[in-house]
mmCIF file of C-alpha atoms and ligand atoms in Angstrom:
data_model
loop_
_atom_site.group_PDB
_atom_site.id
_atom_site.type_symbol
_atom_site.label_atom_id
_atom_site.label_comp_id
_atom_site.label_asym_id
_atom_site.label_seq_id
_atom_site.Cartn_x
_atom_site.Cartn_y
_atom_site.Cartn_z
ATOM 1 C CA MET A 5 -148.630 85.858 122.702
ATOM 2 C CA ASN A 6 -144.740 86.249 123.457
ATOM 3 C CA PHE A 7 -142.713 88.843 121.527
ATOM 4 C CA HIS A 8 -139.064 88.597 121.643
ATOM 5 C CA VAL A 9 -136.980 91.672 120.219
ATOM 6 C CA ILE A 10 -133.357 91.585 119.290
ATOM 7 C CA THR A 11 -132.168 95.208 119.307
ATOM 8 C CA LEU A 12 -129.171 97.348 120.150
ATOM 9 C CA PHE A 13 -131.742 99.889 121.547
ATOM 10 C CA PRO A 14 -134.056 98.580 123.796
ATOM 11 C CA ASN A 15 -134.900 101.857 125.389
ATOM 12 C CA LEU A 16 -136.248 103.081 122.395
ATOM 13 C CA PHE A 17 -139.229 100.909 123.278
ATOM 14 C CA ASP A 18 -139.728 102.079 126.689
ATOM 15 C CA SER A 19 -142.512 104.771 126.702
ATOM 16 C CA TYR A 20 -144.758 103.330 123.822
ATOM 17 C CA LEU A 21 -144.995 99.646 125.234
ATOM 18 C CA ASN A 22 -145.392 100.844 128.797
ATOM 19 C CA ASP A 23 -148.730 102.824 128.308
ATOM 20 C CA SER A 24 -152.070 102.626 127.225
ATOM 21 C CA MET A 25 -153.390 99.438 125.552
ATOM 22 C CA LEU A 26 -150.047 97.571 125.728
ATOM 23 C CA LYS A 27 -149.537 98.184 129.219
ATOM 24 C CA LYS A 28 -152.837 96.937 129.927
ATOM 25 C CA ALA A 29 -151.970 93.786 127.734
ATOM 26 C CA ARG A 30 -148.750 93.251 129.386
ATOM 27 C CA ASP A 31 -150.092 93.697 133.036
ATOM 28 C CA LYS A 32 -152.816 91.121 132.263
ATOM 29 C CA ASP A 33 -150.068 88.811 130.761
ATOM 30 C CA LEU A 34 -152.100 88.640 127.486
ATOM 31 C CA ILE A 35 -148.816 89.518 126.003
ATOM 32 C CA ASN A 36 -145.160 89.243 127.077
ATOM 33 C CA ILE A 37 -142.384 91.264 125.546
ATOM 34 C CA GLN A 38 -138.518 90.618 126.217
ATOM 35 C CA PHE A 39 -135.573 92.393 124.901
ATOM 36 C CA TYR A 40 -131.935 90.967 123.984
ATOM 37 C CA ASN A 41 -129.213 93.239 123.087
ATOM 38 C CA PRO A 42 -126.467 91.618 120.646
ATOM 39 C CA ARG A 43 -123.886 94.142 122.099
ATOM 40 C CA ALA A 44 -124.207 92.118 125.559
ATOM 41 C CA VAL A 45 -123.215 88.855 123.859
ATOM 42 C CA THR A 46 -120.390 90.006 121.483
ATOM 43 C CA LYS A 47 -117.215 88.035 121.913
ATOM 44 C CA ASN A 48 -114.755 90.525 121.002
ATOM 45 C CA LYS A 49 -113.092 92.965 123.425
ATOM 46 C CA HIS A 50 -114.564 96.146 122.033
ATOM 47 C CA LYS A 51 -117.988 94.763 121.878
ATOM 48 C CA LYS A 52 -118.126 95.558 118.278
ATOM 49 C CA VAL A 53 -121.669 94.455 116.646
ATOM 50 C CA ASP A 54 -121.223 95.592 112.985
ATOM 51 C CA ASP A 55 -118.532 95.702 110.209
ATOM 52 C CA ILE A 56 -117.725 96.953 106.782
ATOM 53 C CA PRO A 57 -119.647 95.381 103.857
ATOM 54 C CA TYR A 58 -118.074 92.581 101.664
ATOM 55 C CA GLY A 59 -117.775 94.174 98.214
ATOM 56 C CA GLY A 60 -117.470 97.605 99.485
ATOM 57 C CA GLY A 61 -120.060 100.436 99.869
ATOM 58 C CA PRO A 62 -120.934 103.092 102.471
ATOM 59 C CA GLY A 63 -122.118 102.264 106.182
ATOM 60 C CA MET A 64 -121.679 99.158 108.358
ATOM 61 C CA VAL A 65 -123.515 95.953 108.407
ATOM 62 C CA MET A 66 -124.563 94.149 111.505
ATOM 63 C CA MET A 67 -122.750 90.896 112.014
ATOM 64 C CA ALA A 68 -124.319 87.560 112.346
ATOM 65 C CA GLU A 69 -122.820 86.050 115.096
ATOM 66 C CA PRO A 70 -124.174 87.910 118.210
ATOM 67 C CA ILE A 71 -127.715 87.960 116.636
ATOM 68 C CA ILE A 72 -127.710 84.198 115.989
ATOM 69 C CA ASP A 73 -126.272 83.560 119.459
ATOM 70 C CA LEU A 74 -129.135 85.515 121.006
ATOM 71 C CA TRP A 75 -131.770 83.808 118.457
ATOM 72 C CA SER A 76 -130.360 80.355 119.578
ATOM 73 C CA THR A 77 -130.786 81.101 123.161
ATOM 74 C CA ILE A 78 -134.253 82.302 122.825
ATOM 75 C CA THR A 79 -135.495 79.402 120.865
ATOM 76 C CA LYS A 80 -133.722 76.803 123.288
ATOM 77 C CA LYS A 81 -134.664 78.612 126.586
ATOM 78 C CA THR A 82 -138.280 79.316 125.426
ATOM 79 C CA MET A 83 -138.950 76.067 124.267
ATOM 80 C CA ARG A 84 -138.084 74.686 127.677
ATOM 81 C CA GLU A 85 -140.611 76.961 129.406
ATOM 82 C CA LYS A 86 -143.865 75.412 129.674
ATOM 83 C CA LEU A 87 -146.989 77.250 128.257
ATOM 84 C CA PRO A 88 -150.288 76.993 130.210
ATOM 85 C CA LEU A 89 -152.677 74.244 129.030
ATOM 86 C CA THR A 90 -151.549 72.117 126.498
ATOM 87 C CA LYS A 91 -150.434 74.508 123.939
ATOM 88 C CA LYS A 92 -147.104 73.854 122.160
ATOM 89 C CA ARG A 93 -144.672 76.757 121.299
ATOM 90 C CA LYS A 94 -144.548 77.907 117.749
ATOM 91 C CA PHE A 95 -141.736 80.279 116.690
ATOM 92 C CA LYS A 96 -141.832 82.887 113.975
ATOM 93 C CA THR A 97 -138.681 84.804 113.202
ATOM 94 C CA ILE A 98 -139.040 88.278 111.428
ATOM 95 C CA VAL A 99 -136.216 90.409 110.036
ATOM 96 C CA LEU A 100 -137.390 94.119 110.016
ATOM 97 C CA SER A 101 -136.389 95.411 106.402
ATOM 98 C CA PRO A 102 -137.550 98.214 104.198
ATOM 99 C CA GLY A 103 -137.292 95.621 101.348
ATOM 100 C CA GLY A 104 -139.380 92.837 102.810
ATOM 101 C CA GLU A 105 -143.093 91.827 102.388
ATOM 102 C CA LYS A 106 -145.664 94.497 103.208
ATOM 103 C CA PHE A 107 -147.187 94.195 106.773
ATOM 104 C CA THR A 108 -150.772 94.078 106.771
ATOM 105 C CA THR A 109 -153.702 93.189 109.273
ATOM 106 C CA ALA A 110 -154.335 90.115 107.546
ATOM 107 C CA TYR A 111 -150.564 89.063 108.166
ATOM 108 C CA ALA A 112 -151.168 90.061 111.834
ATOM 109 C CA LYS A 113 -154.472 88.077 112.143
ATOM 110 C CA SER A 114 -153.017 84.740 110.796
ATOM 111 C CA SER A 115 -149.657 85.093 112.652
ATOM 112 C CA VAL A 116 -151.405 85.384 116.033
ATOM 113 C CA LEU A 117 -153.587 82.309 115.229
ATOM 114 C CA GLU A 118 -150.604 80.365 114.102
ATOM 115 C CA TYR A 119 -147.632 81.301 116.554
ATOM 116 C CA THR A 120 -147.199 81.582 120.187
ATOM 117 C CA ASP A 121 -143.595 83.074 119.880
ATOM 118 C CA ILE A 122 -142.583 85.895 117.359
ATOM 119 C CA ILE A 123 -139.097 86.877 117.426
ATOM 120 C CA PHE A 124 -138.485 90.347 115.777
ATOM 121 C CA ILE A 125 -134.740 91.260 114.699
ATOM 122 C CA CYS A 126 -134.238 94.959 114.286
ATOM 123 C CA GLY A 127 -131.467 96.197 112.013
ATOM 124 C CA ARG A 128 -129.450 99.298 112.249
ATOM 125 C CA TYR A 129 -126.839 100.852 110.090
ATOM 126 C CA GLU A 130 -127.029 99.726 106.456
ATOM 127 C CA GLY A 131 -128.628 96.307 107.253
ATOM 128 C CA ILE A 132 -127.943 92.721 108.802
ATOM 129 C CA ASP A 133 -125.668 90.080 107.373
ATOM 130 C CA ALA A 134 -127.962 88.176 104.996
ATOM 131 C CA ARG A 135 -126.858 84.848 106.766
ATOM 132 C CA VAL A 136 -129.005 85.628 109.697
ATOM 133 C CA ALA A 137 -132.378 85.307 107.788
ATOM 134 C CA ASP A 138 -131.062 82.289 105.815
ATOM 135 C CA ILE A 139 -130.202 80.494 109.340
ATOM 136 C CA THR A 140 -133.053 81.525 111.247
ATOM 137 C CA GLY A 141 -135.518 81.111 108.420
ATOM 138 C CA ALA A 142 -136.770 84.546 109.031
ATOM 139 C CA GLU A 143 -139.459 86.410 106.797
ATOM 140 C CA LEU A 144 -138.250 89.721 105.756
ATOM 141 C CA ILE A 145 -141.256 92.292 106.602
ATOM 142 C CA SER A 146 -141.495 95.880 105.701
ATOM 143 C CA ILE A 147 -144.215 98.180 107.310
ATOM 144 C CA GLY A 148 -144.236 100.511 104.206
ATOM 145 C CA ASP A 149 -142.211 102.196 101.313
ATOM 146 C CA TYR A 150 -139.976 104.334 103.269
ATOM 147 C CA VAL A 151 -136.575 103.859 104.898
ATOM 148 C CA LEU A 152 -136.521 104.282 108.775
ATOM 149 C CA THR A 153 -133.375 104.523 110.693
ATOM 150 C CA GLY A 154 -133.800 100.986 111.982
ATOM 151 C CA GLY A 155 -136.252 98.465 112.568
ATOM 152 C CA GLU A 156 -137.146 99.377 116.162
ATOM 153 C CA LEU A 157 -140.106 101.483 115.003
ATOM 154 C CA ALA A 158 -141.179 98.785 112.558
ATOM 155 C CA ALA A 159 -141.297 96.154 115.340
ATOM 156 C CA MET A 160 -143.478 98.401 117.630
ATOM 157 C CA VAL A 161 -145.764 99.192 115.008
ATOM 158 C CA MET A 162 -146.053 95.292 114.390
ATOM 159 C CA ILE A 163 -146.145 94.462 118.145
ATOM 160 C CA ASP A 164 -149.170 97.036 118.362
ATOM 161 C CA SER A 165 -151.037 95.592 115.504
ATOM 162 C CA LEU A 166 -150.402 91.906 116.460
ATOM 163 C CA SER A 167 -151.579 92.677 120.006
ATOM 164 C CA ARG A 168 -154.996 94.024 118.931
ATOM 165 C CA GLN A 169 -155.598 90.490 117.266
ATOM 166 C CA VAL A 170 -154.641 88.621 120.558
ATOM 167 C CA ASP A 171 -157.983 87.454 122.393
ATOM 168 C CA GLY A 172 -158.935 89.631 125.211
ATOM 169 C CA VAL A 173 -156.568 92.456 124.412
ATOM 170 C CA LEU A 174 -159.415 94.801 122.807
ATOM 171 C CA GLY A 175 -162.751 94.542 124.729
ATOM 172 C CA ASN A 176 -165.024 92.011 123.070
ATOM 173 C CA LYS A 177 -167.398 94.721 121.919
ATOM 174 C CA HIS A 178 -164.804 96.735 120.621
ATOM 175 C CA SER A 179 -163.190 93.985 118.648
ATOM 176 C CA LEU A 180 -166.489 92.793 117.131
ATOM 177 C CA GLU A 181 -167.182 96.459 116.118
ATOM 178 C CA GLU A 182 -163.705 96.589 114.529
ATOM 179 C CA GLU A 183 -164.680 93.828 112.186
ATOM 180 C CA ARG A 184 -168.324 95.176 111.538
ATOM 181 C CA ILE A 185 -167.484 98.817 110.726
ATOM 182 C CA SER A 186 -165.470 99.640 107.829
ATOM 183 C CA SER A 187 -165.671 103.292 108.296
ATOM 184 C CA HIS A 188 -162.899 105.458 109.317
ATOM 185 C CA GLU A 189 -164.744 108.770 109.333
ATOM 186 C CA MET A 190 -165.797 109.058 112.966
ATOM 187 C CA TYR A 191 -167.541 111.993 114.801
ATOM 188 C CA THR A 192 -168.534 112.836 118.508
ATOM 189 C CA ARG A 193 -170.345 115.443 120.312
ATOM 190 C CA PRO A 194 -171.025 118.336 119.731
ATOM 191 C CA ALA A 195 -173.033 117.628 116.448
ATOM 192 C CA GLU A 196 -172.439 121.200 115.250
ATOM 193 C CA TYR A 197 -168.856 122.536 115.597
ATOM 194 C CA SER A 198 -168.045 126.046 114.497
ATOM 195 C CA TYR A 199 -164.473 127.265 113.721
ATOM 196 C CA LYS A 200 -163.682 130.766 112.329
ATOM 197 C CA GLY A 201 -167.379 131.617 111.507
ATOM 198 C CA LYS A 202 -167.985 128.363 109.578
ATOM 199 C CA THR A 203 -170.139 125.609 111.248
ATOM 200 C CA TYR A 204 -169.208 121.816 110.713
ATOM 201 C CA SER A 205 -171.975 119.312 111.210
ATOM 202 C CA VAL A 206 -171.913 115.689 111.830
ATOM 203 C CA PRO A 207 -173.612 113.913 108.811
ATOM 204 C CA SER A 208 -177.394 113.581 109.771
ATOM 205 C CA VAL A 209 -177.596 109.936 109.112
ATOM 206 C CA LEU A 210 -175.135 109.352 112.354
ATOM 207 C CA THR A 211 -177.614 111.383 114.700
ATOM 208 C CA GLU A 212 -180.955 109.825 113.475
ATOM 209 C CA GLY A 213 -180.600 106.194 114.832
ATOM 210 C CA ASN A 214 -181.519 104.233 111.901
ATOM 211 C CA HIS A 215 -178.979 101.506 112.209
ATOM 212 C CA LYS A 216 -179.628 100.108 108.735
ATOM 213 C CA LEU A 217 -178.727 103.453 107.197
ATOM 214 C CA ILE A 218 -175.951 103.951 109.533
ATOM 215 C CA ASP A 219 -174.315 100.722 108.306
ATOM 216 C CA GLU A 220 -175.033 101.560 104.773
ATOM 217 C CA TRP A 221 -173.377 105.028 105.211
ATOM 218 C CA ARG A 222 -170.432 103.424 107.127
ATOM 219 C CA LYS A 223 -169.760 100.989 104.321
ATOM 220 C CA LYS A 224 -169.130 104.027 102.105
ATOM 221 C CA HIS A 225 -166.927 106.038 104.117
HETATM 222 N N1 LIG F 309 -136.260 99.297 108.810
HETATM 223 C C1 LIG F 309 -136.019 100.549 108.054
HETATM 224 N N2 LIG F 309 -137.081 100.764 107.369
HETATM 225 C C2 LIG F 309 -137.979 99.744 107.591
HETATM 226 C C3 LIG F 309 -139.241 99.519 107.070
HETATM 227 N N3 LIG F 309 -139.985 100.528 106.326
HETATM 228 N N4 LIG F 309 -139.897 98.642 107.420
HETATM 229 C C4 LIG F 309 -139.464 97.720 108.237
HETATM 230 N N5 LIG F 309 -138.245 97.755 108.751
HETATM 231 C C5 LIG F 309 -137.464 98.785 108.378
#
């Protein structure tokens, strides 16, 4: 899976995407992540990437041209690069926006099955000129009902969740477990843990080894 991220702040991604599961997945070439900065392709001499909103209002809006220039370069250049086997490239473009459709695991699963390349367009300031979504045919996606400072954190959340759906990123056993178990209430050793004079015990069903009962308990917790 290839991720392309259009952002004014590529450094924000450094630590999260270069450690743990995502680092391993990148090292094994299971996922590939590239960054593109609109400031690098602005044509005006002050490298301006935003302007005041038409119709008035506070803040600034990211201009369409540098973003569209990068998007065209990515789609054209990437189209020429051959994928292994006979797989044909298929692009999806996403504009991160608090007003977009809600991101879900189901969305992650179907996107990974259908696309080879996902382009994220991260907004800052008050947003992105609406013609960007129009021209690129992008979907507007939100990761939750709260407003972040920009789309970067949302793109990282989506890359993490999408990558978990890529074959080989999670061990086979781990991904099967994820399908099977609905419980989010987990315990590990010791079975009894004391804190400030009170003992907290692991539910006995989990320690008794009856897998049918364990599955039933997990469906309810
Ligand atoms: N940009 C700002 N807030 C966001 C959110 N909740 N989801 C996606 N992109 C955003």
